């Protein structure tokens, strides 16, 4: 049994689906169902006894304590977070609450639970984090390795950096068996359409402008979400305690090139009678404090654990665009909020 937090979000739901496709070890999935959490992502697990969904908050210590006591997980895989940089600029408070206080609450609950375990060495607390904690790179700089200094620039990345530091300290001070992963930008199915790639797909299909911040030459290192999931599984299985592992796709691309790639795929797969989708590209005001370049040096996880991404960007982005074309109902539900009514009608939480 493992406890996953945030398993109704983009990466967490992909992880839970992937985990239960690879084996039969059950999952307790604790998620607060914020705007980003969507039980429709887990619809294929309805009635599956291996998946126990719990609607609740990671800042609720009593709830976390009771879940650990009841289910006795051998590991916690911690995805739950506020994750969108633009939202963190608009309202940073929720980021400090969930990402910092929530991680602190989980660590304290995990420590209390772990200290009572007969087999302490077998327990794992795996903290899922981001490359954004390292700040921004110049064009000629080497990609982020695990020993790169922490230089977070947004409220989001600062809150994730704080959580990474707490996780590190709980290992060094209390001996909690922790692992941390810092991953680059993910893309793939179930990605909430406020992030670059799904927003461009969804807006293009709706004939809406495709807002590119500033000059569009900012660089991100894109990884298909299921490759991130396999990286996390590899670290959970074989990572050295107290270590961090950077996970990335070796795929640096400028935003404007991402947008053109998405437009070209849509032109091929679902052409618009109005003409090429690139006609909708609109340069807008830049994001405040916009990091220029992220890139991950993923050699450590490859060297120590033999992990490499299975998808190229060409294969992953094609799968992603096809998934959005095949799931207009999901997009409509997520955008309208109607999925919450659908969830209420179709599911009930069980602790
Ligand atoms: P997401 O925003 O899609 O999902 C977050 C999930 O956490 C949602 O289901 C939400 O309901 C849940 N949640 C939020 N606050 C909660 C709380 N207080 N208690 C319980 N559940 C809560 O995020 P994502 O993109 O899936 O990211 C998951 C993790 O991976 C995050 O920790 C993020 O920092 C990290 N990460 C994301 C990326 C990326 O490209 N998306 C890259 C690297 C790392
Ligand atoms: P995003 O998906 O928000 O991820 P992050 O900021 O965590 O990297 O954004 C990816 C890049 O795309 C980032 O440089 C900001 C840019 N961007 C746009 O140009 N337009 C948009 O509408 C969005 C959401 C992002």
Short mmCIF file of C-alpha atoms and ligand atoms in Angstrom, two decimals:
data_model
loop_
_atom_site.label_atom_id
_atom_site.label_comp_id
_atom_site.label_asym_id
_atom_site.label_seq_id
_atom_site.Cartn_x
_atom_site.Cartn_y
_atom_site.Cartn_z
CA UNK A 1 0.00 0.00 0.00
CA UNK A 2 1.25 3.50 -0.86
CA UNK A 3 -0.26 6.89 0.03
CA UNK A 4 -0.35 9.35 -2.86
CA UNK A 5 -1.20 13.02 -2.28
CA UNK A 6 -2.62 15.13 -5.11
CA UNK A 7 -3.53 12.06 -7.14
CA UNK A 8 -6.50 13.74 -8.81
CA UNK A 9 -4.30 16.39 -10.44
CA UNK A 10 -2.43 16.21 -13.72
CA UNK A 11 0.72 14.29 -12.80
CA UNK A 12 -0.73 12.54 -9.74
CA UNK A 13 -3.62 11.01 -11.69
CA UNK A 14 -1.27 9.84 -14.44
CA UNK A 15 0.93 8.33 -11.72
CA UNK A 16 -1.96 6.49 -10.04
CA UNK A 17 -3.27 5.14 -13.37
CA UNK A 18 0.23 4.07 -14.35
CA UNK A 19 0.98 2.53 -10.93
CA UNK A 20 -2.15 0.37 -11.02
CA UNK A 21 -1.50 -0.57 -14.64
CA UNK A 22 1.98 -1.84 -13.67
CA UNK A 23 1.04 -3.84 -10.58
CA UNK A 24 -1.51 -4.57 -7.90
CA UNK A 25 -0.16 -2.68 -4.89
CA UNK A 26 -3.10 -0.56 -3.65
CA UNK A 27 -3.10 3.24 -3.50
CA UNK A 28 -4.71 5.58 -0.98
CA UNK A 29 -5.20 8.83 -2.86
CA UNK A 30 -5.58 11.96 -0.71
CA UNK A 31 -6.67 15.02 -2.69
CA UNK A 32 -8.46 18.24 -1.71
CA UNK A 33 -10.07 18.55 -5.19
CA UNK A 34 -9.08 22.14 -5.74
CA UNK A 35 -9.85 23.61 -9.18
CA UNK A 36 -6.93 21.47 -10.43
CA UNK A 37 -8.14 18.19 -8.94
CA UNK A 38 -10.56 16.24 -11.04
CA UNK A 39 -11.95 12.82 -10.17
CA UNK A 40 -12.95 12.36 -13.80
CA UNK A 41 -9.21 11.74 -14.38
CA UNK A 42 -9.64 8.58 -12.30
CA UNK A 43 -12.98 7.47 -13.78
CA UNK A 44 -11.43 4.29 -15.19
CA UNK A 45 -10.68 3.20 -11.60
CA UNK A 46 -14.28 3.40 -10.45
CA UNK A 47 -15.08 0.20 -8.56
CA UNK A 48 -11.41 -0.84 -8.48
CA UNK A 49 -10.71 -2.06 -4.94
CA UNK A 50 -7.00 -1.22 -5.32
CA UNK A 51 -7.79 2.52 -5.33
CA UNK A 52 -9.10 4.28 -2.20
CA UNK A 53 -9.90 7.93 -2.86
CA UNK A 54 -10.06 10.29 0.11
CA UNK A 55 -11.32 13.83 -0.33
CA UNK A 56 -9.25 15.83 2.14
CA UNK A 57 -6.49 18.34 2.72
CA UNK A 58 -2.81 17.64 3.41
CA UNK A 59 -2.82 20.45 5.98
CA UNK A 60 -5.31 18.40 8.06
CA UNK A 61 -2.97 16.63 10.49
CA UNK A 62 -5.67 14.55 12.16
CA UNK A 63 -6.85 13.23 8.80
CA UNK A 64 -3.31 12.38 7.64
CA UNK A 65 -2.58 10.66 10.97
CA UNK A 66 -5.74 8.58 10.69
CA UNK A 67 -4.99 7.54 7.10
CA UNK A 68 -1.47 6.45 8.01
CA UNK A 69 -2.71 4.51 11.03
CA UNK A 70 -5.50 2.83 9.10
CA UNK A 71 -3.74 1.95 5.85
CA UNK A 72 -0.14 1.47 7.07
CA UNK A 73 1.48 2.54 3.78
CA UNK A 74 5.08 1.59 3.04
CA UNK A 75 5.58 4.90 1.21
CA UNK A 76 4.15 8.37 0.69
CA UNK A 77 4.43 9.87 -2.79
CA UNK A 78 3.73 13.58 -2.40
CA UNK A 79 2.37 15.43 -5.45
CA UNK A 80 -0.24 17.71 -3.83
CA UNK A 81 0.57 21.35 -4.51
CA UNK A 82 -0.56 24.59 -5.96
CA UNK A 83 1.32 24.39 -9.25
CA UNK A 84 0.60 27.33 -11.56
CA UNK A 85 3.10 30.23 -11.67
CA UNK A 86 0.54 32.78 -12.90
CA UNK A 87 -1.85 31.92 -10.06
CA UNK A 88 1.04 32.28 -7.60
CA UNK A 89 1.63 35.82 -8.85
CA UNK A 90 -2.06 36.60 -8.44
CA UNK A 91 -2.50 34.96 -5.02
CA UNK A 92 0.61 33.56 -3.31
CA UNK A 93 -1.08 32.72 0.00
CA UNK A 94 -2.50 29.38 -1.14
CA UNK A 95 1.00 28.39 -2.32
CA UNK A 96 2.53 28.94 1.10
CA UNK A 97 -0.40 27.17 2.73
CA UNK A 98 -0.38 23.99 0.64
CA UNK A 99 3.19 23.76 -0.58
CA UNK A 100 4.96 24.79 2.62
CA UNK A 101 2.53 24.17 5.48
CA UNK A 102 1.02 21.13 3.75
CA UNK A 103 4.44 19.53 3.21
CA UNK A 104 5.38 20.33 6.82
CA UNK A 105 2.18 18.67 8.05
CA UNK A 106 2.85 15.56 5.97
CA UNK A 107 6.44 15.37 7.16
CA UNK A 108 5.41 15.60 10.80
CA UNK A 109 2.67 13.00 10.36
CA UNK A 110 5.07 10.76 8.45
CA UNK A 111 7.71 11.14 11.16
CA UNK A 112 5.32 10.16 13.92
CA UNK A 113 4.06 7.16 11.94
CA UNK A 114 7.52 6.05 10.80
CA UNK A 115 9.01 6.25 14.29
CA UNK A 116 6.51 3.60 15.38
CA UNK A 117 7.22 1.20 12.51
CA UNK A 118 8.98 -2.09 13.19
CA UNK A 119 10.77 -1.91 9.84
CA UNK A 120 11.80 1.76 9.66
CA UNK A 121 14.35 1.17 6.91
CA UNK A 122 11.69 0.05 4.45
CA UNK A 123 9.64 3.28 4.61
CA UNK A 124 9.96 6.05 1.97
CA UNK A 125 8.76 9.65 1.76
CA UNK A 126 9.10 10.71 -1.89
CA UNK A 127 8.69 14.45 -2.47
CA UNK A 128 7.84 15.49 -6.01
CA UNK A 129 9.33 18.88 -6.88
CA UNK A 130 10.28 21.04 -9.82
CA UNK A 131 13.31 22.37 -11.66
CA UNK A 132 11.95 25.89 -11.08
CA UNK A 133 13.57 25.91 -7.61
CA UNK A 134 16.93 26.42 -9.34
CA UNK A 135 15.89 29.73 -10.89
CA UNK A 136 16.72 30.70 -14.44
CA UNK A 137 19.56 29.85 -16.83
CA UNK A 138 21.42 32.00 -19.35
CA UNK A 139 21.57 30.76 -22.94
CA UNK A 140 25.10 29.37 -22.54
CA UNK A 141 24.74 27.94 -19.01
CA UNK A 142 24.98 24.21 -18.33
CA UNK A 143 21.63 22.53 -17.48
CA UNK A 144 20.59 22.26 -13.82
CA UNK A 145 22.39 19.44 -11.99
CA UNK A 146 21.35 18.37 -8.50
CA UNK A 147 24.00 20.56 -6.87
CA UNK A 148 22.86 23.74 -8.61
CA UNK A 149 22.13 26.54 -6.08
CA UNK A 150 18.51 27.19 -5.19
CA UNK A 151 17.45 30.56 -6.67
CA UNK A 152 13.64 30.51 -6.94
CA UNK A 153 12.09 33.56 -8.60
CA UNK A 154 8.29 33.13 -8.41
CA UNK A 155 6.04 32.63 -5.40
CA UNK A 156 5.39 29.13 -6.78
CA UNK A 157 9.04 28.17 -7.07
CA UNK A 158 9.87 29.79 -3.72
CA UNK A 159 7.17 27.74 -2.00
CA UNK A 160 8.41 24.54 -3.66
CA UNK A 161 12.00 25.41 -2.70
CA UNK A 162 10.87 25.86 0.91
CA UNK A 163 9.18 22.46 0.84
CA UNK A 164 12.33 20.84 -0.60
CA UNK A 165 14.36 22.33 2.26
CA UNK A 166 11.92 20.98 4.85
CA UNK A 167 12.15 17.50 3.32
CA UNK A 168 15.95 17.67 3.37
CA UNK A 169 15.98 18.81 7.00
CA UNK A 170 13.60 16.04 8.13
CA UNK A 171 16.12 13.55 6.75
CA UNK A 172 19.21 15.14 8.24
CA UNK A 173 17.67 15.97 11.62
CA UNK A 174 15.25 13.12 12.22
CA UNK A 175 16.51 10.45 9.84
CA UNK A 176 13.23 10.25 7.93
CA UNK A 177 13.94 8.16 4.79
CA UNK A 178 13.21 10.78 2.13
CA UNK A 179 13.78 11.09 -1.60
CA UNK A 180 13.24 14.23 -3.69
CA UNK A 181 12.73 14.51 -7.43
CA UNK A 182 13.04 17.81 -9.32
CA UNK A 183 11.43 17.53 -12.72
CA UNK A 184 11.17 19.76 -15.77
CA UNK A 185 7.91 20.85 -17.45
CA UNK A 186 5.49 17.97 -18.06
CA UNK A 187 2.86 17.63 -20.77
CA UNK A 188 0.34 14.94 -21.67
CA UNK A 189 -3.24 13.77 -20.94
CA UNK A 190 -5.27 15.37 -18.11
CA UNK A 191 -3.17 18.56 -18.15
CA UNK A 192 -5.31 21.42 -16.88
CA UNK A 193 -5.83 23.92 -19.73
CA UNK A 194 -4.28 26.89 -17.96
CA UNK A 195 -0.74 25.63 -18.67
CA UNK A 196 0.95 26.39 -22.00
CA UNK A 197 0.44 23.23 -24.07
CA UNK A 198 -3.17 22.31 -23.18
CA UNK A 199 -4.20 25.99 -23.26
CA UNK A 200 -2.90 26.31 -26.81
CA UNK A 201 -4.69 23.14 -27.94
CA UNK A 202 -7.99 24.10 -26.33
CA UNK A 203 -7.91 27.75 -27.44
CA UNK A 204 -6.96 26.84 -31.00
CA UNK A 205 -9.86 24.40 -31.31
CA UNK A 206 -12.19 27.11 -29.95
CA UNK A 207 -10.83 29.69 -32.44
CA UNK A 208 -9.54 31.83 -29.55
CA UNK A 209 -6.23 33.76 -29.46
CA UNK A 210 -3.08 31.82 -28.50
CA UNK A 211 -1.42 34.12 -25.93
CA UNK A 212 2.38 33.98 -26.12
CA UNK A 213 4.05 35.90 -23.29
CA UNK A 214 6.66 38.45 -24.38
CA UNK A 215 8.87 37.39 -27.29
CA UNK A 216 8.07 33.68 -26.84
CA UNK A 217 11.78 32.77 -26.80
CA UNK A 218 11.71 31.48 -23.21
CA UNK A 219 12.95 27.91 -23.04
CA UNK A 220 11.51 24.97 -21.11
CA UNK A 221 12.67 21.33 -21.09
CA UNK A 222 9.56 19.25 -21.87
CA UNK A 223 8.94 15.73 -20.57
CA UNK A 224 5.98 13.48 -21.37
CA UNK A 225 4.09 12.92 -18.12
CA UNK A 226 4.26 9.09 -18.20
CA UNK A 227 8.05 9.38 -18.42
CA UNK A 228 7.98 11.47 -15.25
CA UNK A 229 5.89 8.72 -13.64
CA UNK A 230 8.40 6.04 -14.60
CA UNK A 231 11.20 8.23 -13.21
CA UNK A 232 9.40 8.56 -9.89
CA UNK A 233 8.86 4.79 -9.76
CA UNK A 234 12.57 4.26 -10.41
CA UNK A 235 13.58 6.66 -7.62
CA UNK A 236 11.08 5.13 -5.20
CA UNK A 237 12.43 1.65 -5.94
CA UNK A 238 16.15 2.36 -5.98
CA UNK A 239 16.96 5.96 -5.03
CA UNK A 240 19.53 6.56 -2.32
CA UNK A 241 18.04 7.98 0.86
CA UNK A 242 18.29 11.73 1.33
CA UNK A 243 19.28 12.22 -2.31
CA UNK A 244 17.62 14.36 -4.96
CA UNK A 245 17.20 13.23 -8.55
CA UNK A 246 16.62 15.61 -11.44
CA UNK A 247 14.23 14.26 -14.07
CA UNK A 248 14.07 15.79 -17.53
CA UNK A 249 13.44 15.06 -21.16
CA UNK A 250 16.64 16.40 -22.75
CA UNK A 251 14.21 18.44 -24.81
CA UNK A 252 14.72 22.19 -24.62
CA UNK A 253 12.31 24.19 -26.74
CA UNK A 254 11.28 27.83 -27.01
CA UNK A 255 7.63 28.53 -26.23
CA UNK A 256 6.94 29.94 -29.68
CA UNK A 257 8.27 26.73 -31.27
CA UNK A 258 6.02 24.67 -28.98
CA UNK A 259 3.02 26.72 -30.08
CA UNK A 260 3.89 26.31 -33.78
CA UNK A 261 4.31 22.55 -33.28
CA UNK A 262 0.87 22.29 -31.64
CA UNK A 263 -0.68 24.38 -34.45
CA UNK A 264 0.92 22.21 -37.15
CA UNK A 265 -0.36 19.02 -35.52
CA UNK A 266 -3.86 20.44 -35.26
CA UNK A 267 -3.66 21.57 -38.91
CA UNK A 268 -2.91 17.94 -39.79
CA UNK A 269 -5.35 16.18 -37.45
CA UNK A 270 -8.29 18.60 -37.36
CA UNK A 271 -7.85 21.39 -39.91
CA UNK A 272 -9.86 24.56 -39.43
CA UNK A 273 -11.96 25.92 -42.32
CA UNK A 274 -10.72 29.36 -41.25
CA UNK A 275 -7.09 28.50 -42.14
CA UNK A 276 -3.92 27.50 -40.27
CA UNK A 277 -4.18 27.69 -36.46
CA UNK A 278 -0.97 29.75 -36.28
CA UNK A 279 -3.07 32.71 -37.41
CA UNK A 280 -4.37 32.82 -33.80
CA UNK A 281 -0.91 33.38 -32.23
CA UNK A 282 -0.98 36.65 -30.27
CA UNK A 283 2.00 38.09 -28.41
CA UNK A 284 0.87 39.49 -25.07
CA UNK A 285 2.50 41.29 -22.14
CA UNK A 286 5.25 39.22 -20.52
CA UNK A 287 4.81 37.44 -17.17
CA UNK A 288 6.40 39.42 -14.28
CA UNK A 289 9.73 37.88 -13.25
CA UNK A 290 9.50 35.41 -16.15
CA UNK A 291 12.31 32.83 -15.97
CA UNK A 292 14.12 32.74 -19.30
CA UNK A 293 15.38 29.17 -19.49
CA UNK A 294 15.05 25.87 -17.63
CA UNK A 295 17.03 22.78 -18.60
CA UNK A 296 17.67 19.58 -16.68
CA UNK A 297 20.83 17.53 -16.53
CA UNK A 298 19.30 14.09 -16.03
CA UNK A 299 22.52 12.10 -15.99
CA UNK A 300 22.36 11.13 -12.30
CA UNK A 301 19.06 9.27 -12.54
CA UNK A 302 20.29 7.55 -15.69
CA UNK A 303 23.64 6.61 -14.19
CA UNK A 304 22.31 5.38 -10.84
CA UNK A 305 18.91 4.01 -11.78
CA UNK A 306 19.06 3.41 -15.51
CA UNK A 307 16.13 5.72 -16.23
CA UNK A 308 15.66 7.45 -19.57
CA UNK A 309 12.52 8.91 -21.15
CA UNK A 310 10.70 6.55 -23.49
CA UNK A 311 9.00 9.26 -25.56
CA UNK A 312 10.59 11.79 -27.88
CA UNK A 313 8.88 15.17 -28.04
CA UNK A 314 7.54 14.28 -31.50
CA UNK A 315 5.82 11.10 -30.24
CA UNK A 316 4.67 12.61 -26.94
CA UNK A 317 3.17 15.78 -28.35
CA UNK A 318 1.32 13.82 -31.05
CA UNK A 319 -0.19 11.53 -28.39
CA UNK A 320 -1.12 14.58 -26.33
CA UNK A 321 -2.86 16.47 -29.13
CA UNK A 322 -4.70 13.28 -30.13
CA UNK A 323 -5.82 12.77 -26.52
CA UNK A 324 -7.33 16.28 -26.36
CA UNK A 325 -9.07 15.74 -29.71
CA UNK A 326 -10.53 12.49 -28.40
CA UNK A 327 -11.68 13.97 -25.07
CA UNK A 328 -13.75 17.09 -25.75
CA UNK A 329 -16.06 16.15 -22.85
CA UNK A 330 -13.19 16.24 -20.37
CA UNK A 331 -12.11 19.66 -21.65
CA UNK A 332 -15.65 20.99 -21.45
CA UNK A 333 -16.14 19.65 -17.91
CA UNK A 334 -12.86 21.08 -16.68
CA UNK A 335 -13.54 24.47 -18.19
CA UNK A 336 -17.15 24.78 -17.12
CA UNK A 337 -16.78 23.35 -13.67
CA UNK A 338 -19.61 20.96 -14.57
CA UNK A 339 -17.30 18.08 -13.72
CA UNK A 340 -17.82 18.86 -10.07
CA UNK A 341 -21.53 18.13 -10.43
CA UNK A 342 -20.70 15.02 -12.41
CA UNK A 343 -18.31 13.91 -9.67
CA UNK A 344 -20.88 14.54 -6.95
CA UNK A 345 -23.39 12.44 -8.88
CA UNK A 346 -20.98 9.60 -9.59
CA UNK A 347 -18.69 9.29 -6.60
CA UNK A 348 -18.65 9.50 -2.88
CA UNK A 349 -15.53 9.89 -0.79
CA UNK A 350 -14.52 7.03 1.44
CA UNK A 351 -11.93 7.30 4.15
P1 LIG B 1 -1.93 20.03 -10.45
O1 LIG B 1 -2.13 21.47 -10.07
O2 LIG B 1 -2.46 19.55 -11.76
O3 LIG B 1 -2.53 19.08 -9.32
C1 LIG B 1 -2.34 19.32 -7.95
C2 LIG B 1 -3.27 18.39 -7.19
O4 LIG B 1 -3.07 18.62 -5.79
C3 LIG B 1 -4.75 18.64 -7.47
O5 LIG B 1 -5.42 17.41 -7.64
C4 LIG B 1 -5.24 19.36 -6.23
O6 LIG B 1 -6.61 19.12 -5.96
C5 LIG B 1 -4.34 18.76 -5.16
N1 LIG B 1 -4.18 19.65 -4.01
C6 LIG B 1 -3.90 20.97 -4.02
N2 LIG B 1 -3.86 21.44 -2.76
C7 LIG B 1 -4.10 20.39 -1.93
C8 LIG B 1 -4.17 20.24 -0.53
N3 LIG B 1 -3.96 21.27 0.29
N4 LIG B 1 -4.43 19.01 -0.02
C9 LIG B 1 -4.62 17.95 -0.84
N5 LIG B 1 -4.58 18.04 -2.18
C10 LIG B 1 -4.31 19.25 -2.72
O7 LIG B 1 -0.36 19.82 -10.35
P2 LIG B 1 0.60 18.88 -11.23
O8 LIG B 1 1.00 19.60 -12.45
O9 LIG B 1 -0.02 17.53 -11.32
O10 LIG B 1 1.87 18.81 -10.26
C11 LIG B 1 2.00 17.80 -9.26
C12 LIG B 1 3.31 18.00 -8.52
O11 LIG B 1 4.40 17.93 -9.44
C13 LIG B 1 3.42 19.35 -7.83
O12 LIG B 1 4.05 19.16 -6.59
C14 LIG B 1 4.29 20.17 -8.76
O13 LIG B 1 5.03 21.14 -8.06
C15 LIG B 1 5.19 19.09 -9.34
N6 LIG B 1 5.73 19.35 -10.69
C16 LIG B 1 4.89 19.70 -11.71
C17 LIG B 1 5.42 19.90 -13.00
C18 LIG B 1 4.54 20.24 -14.17
O14 LIG B 1 5.05 20.48 -15.27
N7 LIG B 1 3.21 20.25 -14.04
C19 LIG B 1 6.79 19.74 -13.21
C20 LIG B 1 7.61 19.37 -12.13
C21 LIG B 1 7.07 19.17 -10.88
P1 LIG B 2 3.48 27.11 -17.89
O1 LIG B 2 2.83 26.00 -18.65
O2 LIG B 2 2.64 28.03 -17.08
O3 LIG B 2 4.63 26.45 -17.03
P2 LIG B 2 5.85 27.15 -16.18
O4 LIG B 2 5.60 28.61 -16.08
O5 LIG B 2 5.72 26.45 -14.88
O6 LIG B 2 7.10 26.81 -16.94
O7 LIG B 2 4.27 28.01 -18.93
C1 LIG B 2 5.26 27.45 -19.79
C2 LIG B 2 5.89 28.60 -20.55
O8 LIG B 2 4.90 29.15 -21.44
C3 LIG B 2 6.34 29.75 -19.66
O9 LIG B 2 7.54 30.31 -20.20
C4 LIG B 2 5.20 30.76 -19.76
C5 LIG B 2 4.68 30.54 -21.18
N1 LIG B 2 3.23 30.79 -21.38
C6 LIG B 2 2.80 31.59 -22.43
O10 LIG B 2 3.61 32.13 -23.21
N2 LIG B 2 1.47 31.77 -22.59
C7 LIG B 2 0.54 31.23 -21.75
O11 LIG B 2 -0.68 31.47 -21.93
C8 LIG B 2 0.99 30.40 -20.68
C9 LIG B 2 0.02 29.75 -19.74
C10 LIG B 2 2.36 30.18 -20.54
#
